[in-house]
mmCIF file of C-alpha atoms and ligand atoms in Angstrom:
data_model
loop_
_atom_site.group_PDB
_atom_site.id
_atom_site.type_symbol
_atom_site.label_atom_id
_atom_site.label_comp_id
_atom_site.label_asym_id
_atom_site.label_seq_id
_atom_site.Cartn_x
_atom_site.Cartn_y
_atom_site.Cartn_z
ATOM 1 C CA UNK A 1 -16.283 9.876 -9.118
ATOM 2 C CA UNK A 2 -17.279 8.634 -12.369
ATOM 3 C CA UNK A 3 -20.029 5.888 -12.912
ATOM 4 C CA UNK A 4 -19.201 3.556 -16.358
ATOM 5 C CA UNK A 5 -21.675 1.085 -17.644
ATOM 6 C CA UNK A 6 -20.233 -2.255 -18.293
ATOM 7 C CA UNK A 7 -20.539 -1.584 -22.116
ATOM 8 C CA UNK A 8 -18.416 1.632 -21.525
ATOM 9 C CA UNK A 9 -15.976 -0.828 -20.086
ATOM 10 C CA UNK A 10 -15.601 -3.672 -21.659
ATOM 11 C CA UNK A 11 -14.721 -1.543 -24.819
ATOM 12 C CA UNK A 12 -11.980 0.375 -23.065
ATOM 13 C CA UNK A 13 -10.242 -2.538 -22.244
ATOM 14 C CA UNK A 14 -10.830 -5.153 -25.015
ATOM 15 C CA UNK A 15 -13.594 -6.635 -22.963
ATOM 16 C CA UNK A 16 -11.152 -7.459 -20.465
ATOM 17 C CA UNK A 17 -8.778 -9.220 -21.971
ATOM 18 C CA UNK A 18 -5.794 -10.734 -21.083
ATOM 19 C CA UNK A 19 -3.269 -8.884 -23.103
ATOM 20 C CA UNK A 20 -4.669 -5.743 -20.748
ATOM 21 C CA UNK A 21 -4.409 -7.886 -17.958
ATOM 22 C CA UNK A 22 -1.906 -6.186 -15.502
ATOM 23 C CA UNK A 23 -2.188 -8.149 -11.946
ATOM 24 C CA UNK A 24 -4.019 -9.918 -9.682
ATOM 25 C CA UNK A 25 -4.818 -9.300 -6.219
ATOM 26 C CA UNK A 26 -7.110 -10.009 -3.467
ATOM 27 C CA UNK A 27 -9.670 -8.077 -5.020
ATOM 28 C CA UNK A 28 -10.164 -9.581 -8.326
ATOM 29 C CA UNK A 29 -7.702 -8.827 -11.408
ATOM 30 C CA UNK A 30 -6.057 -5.912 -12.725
ATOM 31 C CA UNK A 31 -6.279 -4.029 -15.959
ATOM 32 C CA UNK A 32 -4.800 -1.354 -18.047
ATOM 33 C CA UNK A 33 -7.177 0.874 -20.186
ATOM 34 C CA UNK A 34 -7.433 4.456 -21.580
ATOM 35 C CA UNK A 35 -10.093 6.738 -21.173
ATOM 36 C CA UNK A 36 -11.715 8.191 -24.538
ATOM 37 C CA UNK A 37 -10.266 11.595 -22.987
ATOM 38 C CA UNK A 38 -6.749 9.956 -23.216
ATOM 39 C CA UNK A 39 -6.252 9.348 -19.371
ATOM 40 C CA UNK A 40 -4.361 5.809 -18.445
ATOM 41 C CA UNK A 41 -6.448 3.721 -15.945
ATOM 42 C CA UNK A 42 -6.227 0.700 -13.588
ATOM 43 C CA UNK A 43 -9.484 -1.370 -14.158
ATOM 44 C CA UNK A 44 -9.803 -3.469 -10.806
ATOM 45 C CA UNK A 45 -12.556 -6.099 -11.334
ATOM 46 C CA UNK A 46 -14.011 -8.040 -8.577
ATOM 47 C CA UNK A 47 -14.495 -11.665 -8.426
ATOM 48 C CA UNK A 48 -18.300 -12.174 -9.344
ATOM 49 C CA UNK A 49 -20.562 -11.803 -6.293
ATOM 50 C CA UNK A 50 -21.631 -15.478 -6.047
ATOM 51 C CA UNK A 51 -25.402 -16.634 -7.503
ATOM 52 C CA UNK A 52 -26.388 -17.746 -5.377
ATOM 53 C CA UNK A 53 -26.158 -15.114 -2.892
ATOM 54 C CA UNK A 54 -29.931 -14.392 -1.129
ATOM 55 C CA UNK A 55 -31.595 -11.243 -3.149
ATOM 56 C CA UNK A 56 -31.618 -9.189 0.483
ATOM 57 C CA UNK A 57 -27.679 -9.659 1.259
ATOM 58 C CA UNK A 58 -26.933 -8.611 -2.808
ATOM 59 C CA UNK A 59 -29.279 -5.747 -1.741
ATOM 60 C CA UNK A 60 -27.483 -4.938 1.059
ATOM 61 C CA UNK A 61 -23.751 -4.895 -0.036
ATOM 62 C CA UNK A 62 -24.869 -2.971 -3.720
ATOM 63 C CA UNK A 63 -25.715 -0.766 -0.843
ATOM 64 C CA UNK A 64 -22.577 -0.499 1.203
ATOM 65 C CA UNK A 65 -20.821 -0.545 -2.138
ATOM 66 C CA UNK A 66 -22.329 2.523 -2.529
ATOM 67 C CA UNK A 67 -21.657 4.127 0.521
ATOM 68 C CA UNK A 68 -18.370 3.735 0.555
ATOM 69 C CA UNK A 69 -17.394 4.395 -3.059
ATOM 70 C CA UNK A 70 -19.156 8.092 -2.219
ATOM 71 C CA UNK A 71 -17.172 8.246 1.338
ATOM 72 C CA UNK A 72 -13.513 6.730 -0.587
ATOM 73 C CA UNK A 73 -14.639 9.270 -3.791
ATOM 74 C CA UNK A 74 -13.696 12.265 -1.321
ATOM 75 C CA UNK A 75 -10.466 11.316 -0.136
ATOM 76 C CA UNK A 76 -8.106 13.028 -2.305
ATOM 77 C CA UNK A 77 -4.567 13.161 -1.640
ATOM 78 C CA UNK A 78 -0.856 13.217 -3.763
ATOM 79 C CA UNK A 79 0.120 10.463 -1.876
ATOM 80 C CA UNK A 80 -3.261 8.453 -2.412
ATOM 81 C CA UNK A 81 -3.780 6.502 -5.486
ATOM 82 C CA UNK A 82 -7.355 8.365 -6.762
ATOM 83 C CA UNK A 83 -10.782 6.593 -7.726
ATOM 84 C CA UNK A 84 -11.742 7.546 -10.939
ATOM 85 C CA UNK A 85 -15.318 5.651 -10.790
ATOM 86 C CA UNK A 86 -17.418 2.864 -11.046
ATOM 87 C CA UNK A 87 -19.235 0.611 -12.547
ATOM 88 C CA UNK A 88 -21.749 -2.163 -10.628
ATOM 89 C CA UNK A 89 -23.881 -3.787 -12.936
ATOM 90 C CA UNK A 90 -25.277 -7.445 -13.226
ATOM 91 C CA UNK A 91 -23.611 -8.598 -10.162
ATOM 92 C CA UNK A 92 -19.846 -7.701 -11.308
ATOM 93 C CA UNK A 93 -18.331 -4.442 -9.190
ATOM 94 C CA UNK A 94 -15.625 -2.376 -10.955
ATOM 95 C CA UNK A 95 -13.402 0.176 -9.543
ATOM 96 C CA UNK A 96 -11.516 2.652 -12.016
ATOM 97 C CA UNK A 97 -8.361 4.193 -10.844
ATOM 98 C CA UNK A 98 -5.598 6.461 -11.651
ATOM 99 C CA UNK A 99 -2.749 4.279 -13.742
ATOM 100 C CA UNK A 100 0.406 4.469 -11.812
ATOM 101 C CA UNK A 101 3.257 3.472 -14.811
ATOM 102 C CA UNK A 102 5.771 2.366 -12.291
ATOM 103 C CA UNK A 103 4.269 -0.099 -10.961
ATOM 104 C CA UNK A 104 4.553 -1.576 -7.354
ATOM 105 C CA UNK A 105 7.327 -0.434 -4.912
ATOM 106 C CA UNK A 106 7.597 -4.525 -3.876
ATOM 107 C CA UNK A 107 8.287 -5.494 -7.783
ATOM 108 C CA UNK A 108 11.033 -2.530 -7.356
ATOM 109 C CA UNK A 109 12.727 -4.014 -4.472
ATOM 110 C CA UNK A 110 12.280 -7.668 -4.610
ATOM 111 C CA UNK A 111 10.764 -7.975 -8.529
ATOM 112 C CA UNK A 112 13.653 -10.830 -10.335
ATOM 113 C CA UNK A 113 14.851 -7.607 -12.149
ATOM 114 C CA UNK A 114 15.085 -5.368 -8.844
ATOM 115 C CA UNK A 115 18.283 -3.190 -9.373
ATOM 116 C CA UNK A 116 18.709 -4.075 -12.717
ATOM 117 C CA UNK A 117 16.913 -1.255 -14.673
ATOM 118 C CA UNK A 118 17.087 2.343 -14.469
ATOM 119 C CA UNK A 119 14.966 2.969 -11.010
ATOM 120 C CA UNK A 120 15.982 5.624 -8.977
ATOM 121 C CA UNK A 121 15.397 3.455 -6.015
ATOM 122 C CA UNK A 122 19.132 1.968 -6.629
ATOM 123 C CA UNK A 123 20.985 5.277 -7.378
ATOM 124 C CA UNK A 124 21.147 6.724 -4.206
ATOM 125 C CA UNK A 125 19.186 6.923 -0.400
ATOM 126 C CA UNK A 126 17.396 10.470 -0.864
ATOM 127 C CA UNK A 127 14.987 8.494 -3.564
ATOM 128 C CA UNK A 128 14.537 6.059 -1.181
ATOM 129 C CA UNK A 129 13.960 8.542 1.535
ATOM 130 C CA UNK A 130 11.371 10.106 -0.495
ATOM 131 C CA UNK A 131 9.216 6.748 -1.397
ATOM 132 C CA UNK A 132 9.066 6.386 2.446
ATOM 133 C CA UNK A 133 7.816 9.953 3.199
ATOM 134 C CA UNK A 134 5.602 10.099 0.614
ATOM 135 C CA UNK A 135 3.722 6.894 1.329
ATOM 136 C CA UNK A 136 3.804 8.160 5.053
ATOM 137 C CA UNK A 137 2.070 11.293 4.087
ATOM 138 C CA UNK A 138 -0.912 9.196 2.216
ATOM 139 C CA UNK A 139 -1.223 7.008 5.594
ATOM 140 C CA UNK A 140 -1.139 10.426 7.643
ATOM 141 C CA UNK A 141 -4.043 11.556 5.746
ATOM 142 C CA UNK A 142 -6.054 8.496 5.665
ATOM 143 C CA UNK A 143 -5.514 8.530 9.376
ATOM 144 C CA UNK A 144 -5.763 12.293 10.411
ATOM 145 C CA UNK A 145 -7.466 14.343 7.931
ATOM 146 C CA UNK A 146 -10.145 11.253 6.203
ATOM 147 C CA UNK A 147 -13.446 11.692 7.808
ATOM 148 C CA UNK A 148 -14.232 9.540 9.400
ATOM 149 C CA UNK A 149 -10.791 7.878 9.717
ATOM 150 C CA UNK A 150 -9.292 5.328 7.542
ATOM 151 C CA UNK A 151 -7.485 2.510 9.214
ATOM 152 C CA UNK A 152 -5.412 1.226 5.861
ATOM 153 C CA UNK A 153 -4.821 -2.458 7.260
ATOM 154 C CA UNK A 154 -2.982 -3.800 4.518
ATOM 155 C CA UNK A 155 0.017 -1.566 4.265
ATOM 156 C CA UNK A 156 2.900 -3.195 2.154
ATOM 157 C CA UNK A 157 4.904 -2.804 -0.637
ATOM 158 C CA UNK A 158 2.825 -4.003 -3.054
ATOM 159 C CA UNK A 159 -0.147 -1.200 -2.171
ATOM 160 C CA UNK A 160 2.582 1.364 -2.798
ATOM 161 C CA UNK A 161 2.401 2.314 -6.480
ATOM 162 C CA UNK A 162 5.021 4.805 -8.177
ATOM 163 C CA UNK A 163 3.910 7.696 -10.488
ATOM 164 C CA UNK A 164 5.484 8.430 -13.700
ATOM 165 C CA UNK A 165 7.591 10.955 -11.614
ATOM 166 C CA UNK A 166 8.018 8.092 -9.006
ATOM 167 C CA UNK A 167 5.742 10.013 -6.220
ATOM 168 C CA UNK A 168 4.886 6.803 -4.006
ATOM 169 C CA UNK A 169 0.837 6.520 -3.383
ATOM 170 C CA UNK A 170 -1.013 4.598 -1.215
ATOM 171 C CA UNK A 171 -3.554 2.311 -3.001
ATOM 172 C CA UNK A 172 -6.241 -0.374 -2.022
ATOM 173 C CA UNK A 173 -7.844 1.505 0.721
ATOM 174 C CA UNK A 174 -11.402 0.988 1.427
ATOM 175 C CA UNK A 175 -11.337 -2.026 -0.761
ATOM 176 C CA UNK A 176 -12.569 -4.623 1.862
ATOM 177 C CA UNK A 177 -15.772 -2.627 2.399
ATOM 178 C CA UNK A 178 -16.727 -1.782 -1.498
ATOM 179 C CA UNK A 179 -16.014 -5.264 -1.958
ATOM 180 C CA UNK A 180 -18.509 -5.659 0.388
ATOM 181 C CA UNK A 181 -16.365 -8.348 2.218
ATOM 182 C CA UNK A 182 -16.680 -6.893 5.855
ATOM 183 C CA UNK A 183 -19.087 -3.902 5.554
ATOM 184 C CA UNK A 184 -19.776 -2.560 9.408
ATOM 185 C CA UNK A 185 -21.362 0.466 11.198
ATOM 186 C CA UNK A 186 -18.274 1.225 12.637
ATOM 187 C CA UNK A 187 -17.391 5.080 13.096
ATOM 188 C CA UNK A 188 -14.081 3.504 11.797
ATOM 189 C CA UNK A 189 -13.459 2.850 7.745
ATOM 190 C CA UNK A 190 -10.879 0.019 7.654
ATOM 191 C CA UNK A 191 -10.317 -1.980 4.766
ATOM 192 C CA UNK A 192 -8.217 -5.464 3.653
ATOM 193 C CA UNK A 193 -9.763 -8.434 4.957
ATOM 194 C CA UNK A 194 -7.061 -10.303 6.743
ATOM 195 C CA UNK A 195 -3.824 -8.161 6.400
ATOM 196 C CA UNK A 196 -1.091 -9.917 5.285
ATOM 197 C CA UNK A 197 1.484 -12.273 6.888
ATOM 198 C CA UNK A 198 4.828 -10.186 7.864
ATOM 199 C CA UNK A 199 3.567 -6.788 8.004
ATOM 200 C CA UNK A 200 0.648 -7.416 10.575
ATOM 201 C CA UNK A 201 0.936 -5.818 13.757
ATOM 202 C CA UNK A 202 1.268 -9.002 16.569
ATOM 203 C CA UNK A 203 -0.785 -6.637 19.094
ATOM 204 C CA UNK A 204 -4.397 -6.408 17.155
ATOM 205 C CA UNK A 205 -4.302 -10.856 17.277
ATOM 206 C CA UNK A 206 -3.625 -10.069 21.551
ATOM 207 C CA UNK A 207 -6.229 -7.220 21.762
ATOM 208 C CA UNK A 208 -8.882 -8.124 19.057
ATOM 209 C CA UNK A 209 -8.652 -4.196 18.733
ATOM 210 C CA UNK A 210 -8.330 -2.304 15.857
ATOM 211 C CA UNK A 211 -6.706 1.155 15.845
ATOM 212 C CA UNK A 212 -4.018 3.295 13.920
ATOM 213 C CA UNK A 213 -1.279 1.788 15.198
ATOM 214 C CA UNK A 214 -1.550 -1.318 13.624
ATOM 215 C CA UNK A 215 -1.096 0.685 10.463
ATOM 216 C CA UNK A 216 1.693 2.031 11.844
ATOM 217 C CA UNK A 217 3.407 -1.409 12.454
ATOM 218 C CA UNK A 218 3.310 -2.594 8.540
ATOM 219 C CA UNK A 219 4.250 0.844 7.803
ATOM 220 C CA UNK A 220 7.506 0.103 9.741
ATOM 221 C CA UNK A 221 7.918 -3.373 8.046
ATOM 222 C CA UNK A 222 7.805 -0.964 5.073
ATOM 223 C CA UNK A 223 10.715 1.165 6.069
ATOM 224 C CA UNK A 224 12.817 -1.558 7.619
ATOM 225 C CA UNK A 225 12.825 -3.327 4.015
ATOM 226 C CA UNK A 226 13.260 0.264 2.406
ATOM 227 C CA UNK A 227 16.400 0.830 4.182
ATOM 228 C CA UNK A 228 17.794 -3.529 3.895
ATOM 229 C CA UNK A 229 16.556 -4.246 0.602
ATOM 230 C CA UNK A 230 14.673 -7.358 2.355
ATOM 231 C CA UNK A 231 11.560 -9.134 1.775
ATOM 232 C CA UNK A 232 8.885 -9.079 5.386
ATOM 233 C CA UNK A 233 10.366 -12.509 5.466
ATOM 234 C CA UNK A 234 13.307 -12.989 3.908
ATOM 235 C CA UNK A 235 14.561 -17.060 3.041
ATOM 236 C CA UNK A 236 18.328 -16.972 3.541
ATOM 237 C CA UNK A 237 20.225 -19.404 1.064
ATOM 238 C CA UNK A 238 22.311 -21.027 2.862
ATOM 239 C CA UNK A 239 24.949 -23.643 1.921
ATOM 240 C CA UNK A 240 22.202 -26.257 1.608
ATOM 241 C CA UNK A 241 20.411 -24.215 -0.439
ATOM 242 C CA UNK A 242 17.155 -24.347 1.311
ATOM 243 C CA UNK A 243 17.557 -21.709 4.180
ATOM 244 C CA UNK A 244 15.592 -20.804 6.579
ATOM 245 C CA UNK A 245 12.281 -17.880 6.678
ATOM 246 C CA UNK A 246 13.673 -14.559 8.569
ATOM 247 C CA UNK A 247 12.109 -11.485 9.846
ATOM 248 C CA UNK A 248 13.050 -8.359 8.502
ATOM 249 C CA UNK A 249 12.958 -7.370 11.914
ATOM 250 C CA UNK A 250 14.654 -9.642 13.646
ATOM 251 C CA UNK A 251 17.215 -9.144 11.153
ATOM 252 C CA UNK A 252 17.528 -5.353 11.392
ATOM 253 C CA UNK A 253 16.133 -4.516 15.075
ATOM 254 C CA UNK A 254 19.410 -5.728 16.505
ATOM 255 C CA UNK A 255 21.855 -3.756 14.429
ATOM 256 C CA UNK A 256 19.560 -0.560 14.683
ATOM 257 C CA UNK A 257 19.535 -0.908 18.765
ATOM 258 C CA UNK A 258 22.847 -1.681 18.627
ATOM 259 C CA UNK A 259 24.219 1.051 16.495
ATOM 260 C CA UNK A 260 25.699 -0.628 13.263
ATOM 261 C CA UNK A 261 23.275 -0.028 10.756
ATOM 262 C CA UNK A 262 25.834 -0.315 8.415
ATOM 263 C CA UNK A 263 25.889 -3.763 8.571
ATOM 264 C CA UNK A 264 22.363 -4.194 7.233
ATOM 265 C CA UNK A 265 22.002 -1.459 4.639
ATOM 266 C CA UNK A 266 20.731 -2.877 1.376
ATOM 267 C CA UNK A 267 23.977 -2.804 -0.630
ATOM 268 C CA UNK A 268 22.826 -2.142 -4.062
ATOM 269 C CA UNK A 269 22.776 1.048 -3.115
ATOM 270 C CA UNK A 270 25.544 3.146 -3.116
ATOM 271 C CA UNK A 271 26.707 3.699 0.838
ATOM 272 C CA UNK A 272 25.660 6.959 2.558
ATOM 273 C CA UNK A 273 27.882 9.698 2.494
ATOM 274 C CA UNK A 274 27.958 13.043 4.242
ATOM 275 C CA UNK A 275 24.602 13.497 5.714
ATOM 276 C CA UNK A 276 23.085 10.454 4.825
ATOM 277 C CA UNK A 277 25.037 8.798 6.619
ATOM 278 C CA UNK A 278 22.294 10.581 9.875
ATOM 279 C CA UNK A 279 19.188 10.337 7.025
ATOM 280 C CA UNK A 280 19.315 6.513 6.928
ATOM 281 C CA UNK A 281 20.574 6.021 10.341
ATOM 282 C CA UNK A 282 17.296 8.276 11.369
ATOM 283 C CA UNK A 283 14.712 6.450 8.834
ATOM 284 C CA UNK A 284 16.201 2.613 10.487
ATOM 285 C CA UNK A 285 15.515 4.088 14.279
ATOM 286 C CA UNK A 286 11.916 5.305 12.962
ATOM 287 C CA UNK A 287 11.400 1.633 11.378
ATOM 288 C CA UNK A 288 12.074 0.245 14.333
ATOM 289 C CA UNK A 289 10.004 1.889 16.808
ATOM 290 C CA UNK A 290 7.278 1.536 14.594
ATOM 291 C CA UNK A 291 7.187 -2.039 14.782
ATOM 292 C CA UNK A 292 7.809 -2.298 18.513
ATOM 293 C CA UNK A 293 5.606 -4.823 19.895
ATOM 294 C CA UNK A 294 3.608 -2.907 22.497
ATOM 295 C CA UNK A 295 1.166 0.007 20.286
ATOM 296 C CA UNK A 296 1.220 2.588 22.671
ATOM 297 C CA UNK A 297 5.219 2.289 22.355
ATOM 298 C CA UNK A 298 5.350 3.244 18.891
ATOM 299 C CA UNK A 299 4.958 6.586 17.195
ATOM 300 C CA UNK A 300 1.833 8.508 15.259
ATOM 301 C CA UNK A 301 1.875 8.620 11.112
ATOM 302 C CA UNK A 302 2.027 12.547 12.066
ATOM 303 C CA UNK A 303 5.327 12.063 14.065
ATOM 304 C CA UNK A 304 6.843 9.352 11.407
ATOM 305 C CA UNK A 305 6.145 12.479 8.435
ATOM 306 C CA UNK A 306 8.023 14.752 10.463
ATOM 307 C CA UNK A 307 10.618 12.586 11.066
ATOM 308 C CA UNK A 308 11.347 11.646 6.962
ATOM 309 C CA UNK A 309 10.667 15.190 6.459
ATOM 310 C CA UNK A 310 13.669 16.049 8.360
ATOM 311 C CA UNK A 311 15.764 12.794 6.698
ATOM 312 C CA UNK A 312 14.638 14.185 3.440
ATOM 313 C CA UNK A 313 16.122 17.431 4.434
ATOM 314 C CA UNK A 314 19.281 16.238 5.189
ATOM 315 C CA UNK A 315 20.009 14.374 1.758
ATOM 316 C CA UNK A 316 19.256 17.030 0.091
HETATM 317 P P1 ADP B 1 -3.099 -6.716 -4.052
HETATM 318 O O1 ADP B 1 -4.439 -7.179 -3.601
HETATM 319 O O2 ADP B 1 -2.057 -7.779 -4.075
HETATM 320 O O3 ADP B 1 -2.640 -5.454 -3.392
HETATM 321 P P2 ADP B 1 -4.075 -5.301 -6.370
HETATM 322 O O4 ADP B 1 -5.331 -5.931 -6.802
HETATM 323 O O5 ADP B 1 -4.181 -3.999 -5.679
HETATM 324 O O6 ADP B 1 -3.230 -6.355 -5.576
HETATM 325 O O7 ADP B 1 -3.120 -5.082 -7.621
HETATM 326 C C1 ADP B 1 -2.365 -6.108 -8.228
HETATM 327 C C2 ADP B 1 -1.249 -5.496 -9.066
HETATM 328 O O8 ADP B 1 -1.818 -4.701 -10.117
HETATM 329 C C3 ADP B 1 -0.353 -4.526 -8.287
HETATM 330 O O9 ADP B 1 0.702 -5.186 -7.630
HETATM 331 C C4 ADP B 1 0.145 -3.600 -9.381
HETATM 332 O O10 ADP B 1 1.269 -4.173 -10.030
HETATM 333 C C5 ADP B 1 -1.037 -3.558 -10.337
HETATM 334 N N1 ADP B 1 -1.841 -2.345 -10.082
HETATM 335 C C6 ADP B 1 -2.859 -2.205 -9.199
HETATM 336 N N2 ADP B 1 -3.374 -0.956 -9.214
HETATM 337 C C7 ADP B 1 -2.669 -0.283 -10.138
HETATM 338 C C8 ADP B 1 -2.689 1.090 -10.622
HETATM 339 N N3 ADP B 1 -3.556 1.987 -10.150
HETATM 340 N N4 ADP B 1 -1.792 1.429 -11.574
HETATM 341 C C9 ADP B 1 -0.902 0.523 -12.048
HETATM 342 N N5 ADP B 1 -0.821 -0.746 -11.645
HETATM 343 C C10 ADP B 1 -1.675 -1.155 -10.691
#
């Protein structure tokens, strides 16, 4: 992991302007530069730590910054989007990351031109398949194999970025902590601040307790709207017009349990033939034990890889 002065920077990407302006998130915004050695990167810029924050608590989070940018610098995964480096200087924070060309998985399934273009994700359920195993393996590893152990917390769509070969990779892990937002001693690295609404797992607001399987709730929001073509919460037009908010689960759950997935598949796909008929059936009955309500109920990110592994197989 790389550390860039602000000079280095600010050159690479027009001194962040808005033409290289590629998103905005919780984090701070977004931008698209090139390394002098030709690589494409994802400039994330954090909102400026405020003024008139005390001398000792800027002290403190440059610190944690620190920490975790060398403990998130080691994870290194296929199925993890990589940090490149850094840069904190004069109170701004900047994290440098691998450019993903395709974008987010959510502008691929709910973006206004979703279906439209020429991505994979519409021509047939083994892509689909894949996206979902391959962002399972990068939650497997942050979970198993990190050390100490990630819990992602803000697994969704939008942190799943395609490759130029449309690999899926997790991104935005860790963030909450280099951003210094909720920096603790625990043996446990977890990261987003709040989660968000529709893909957070009902049990951690009971239990106050934070573990895995929280992850592994979002991550079956994930496949449940991988296998509909649905948003978290989907708005229904109705005749009126106005409709009202659904769950994706609510909405698929039923037809799973009751054996007529067909009925919810997203149709811009073409329908499953031969053995995918199984593959999708499988990859529904995964989503929805992932999201049952009870943790101890659902499965293990190790269990949900071996499952798409063997949904993967059968497509192909
Ligand atoms: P959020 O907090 O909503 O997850 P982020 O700050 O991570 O948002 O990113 C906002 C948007 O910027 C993403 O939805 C994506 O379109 C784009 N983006 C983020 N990281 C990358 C990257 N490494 N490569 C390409 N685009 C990215």
């Amino acid at each position: 992991c790389e550390e860039f002065t602000l000079k280095d920077l600010s050159r690479l990407t027009n001194a962040f302007a808005e033409e290289a302006k590629i998103g905005s998130g919780s984090f701070g915004s977004v931008y698209r530069a090139k390394l002098p050695d030709g690589r494409e990167v994802a400039i994330k810029r954090a909102e400026r730590a405020s003024t008139g924050a005390r001398r000792r608590r800027r002290f403190d989070a440059e610190r944690a910054f620190r920490s975790e940018l060398r403990l998130l610098s080691r994870v290194n995964h296929r199925n993890l989007v990589s940090l490149l480096g850094f840069c904190e200087e004069r109170g701004e924070r900047i994290l440098v990351f691998e450019f993903m060309p395709h974008g987010a998985l959510h502008d691929h399934l709910h973006g206004e031109d979703a279906g439209s273009g020429h991505s994979p994700l519409f021509s047939s359920w083994e892509a689909r398949l894949r996206v979902a195993l391959d962002a399972a393996r990068g939650v497997e590893y942050l979970h198993c194999y990190a050390v100490p152990p990630i819990i992602h917390r803000d697994i969704k769509p939008s942190n799943i970025l395609l490759d130029d070969d449309w690999t899926a990779k997790v991104s935005d892990f860790g963030l909450s902590l280099v951003s210094g937002a909720s920096a603790s001693a625990s043996p446990t690295t977890t990261s987003g601040t709040a989660g968000t609404v529709g893909y957070m797992d009902p049990e951690y607001y009971r239990l106050q307790e934070l573990t895995e399987r929280s992850d592994v709730y979002s991550f079956g929001v994930v496949l449940l709207e991988l296998v509909t073509g649905r948003k978290a919460i989907h708005r229904d037009q109705s005749q009126e017009g106005s409709g009202s908010p659904r769950n994706v689960i609510e909405f698929a759950v039923p037809a799973v349990e009751g054996g007529n997935i067909d009925k919810i598949l997203d149709s811009r796909v073409p329908a499953p033939r031969g053995h995918e008929v199984e593959a999708v059936a499988r990859v529904a009955k995964i989503g929805a034990e992932c999201v049952r309500p009870r943790g101890r109920g659902r499965p293990v990110m190790s269990e949900v890889v071996a499952e798409l592994e063997w949904a993967v197989t059968l497509c192909e």
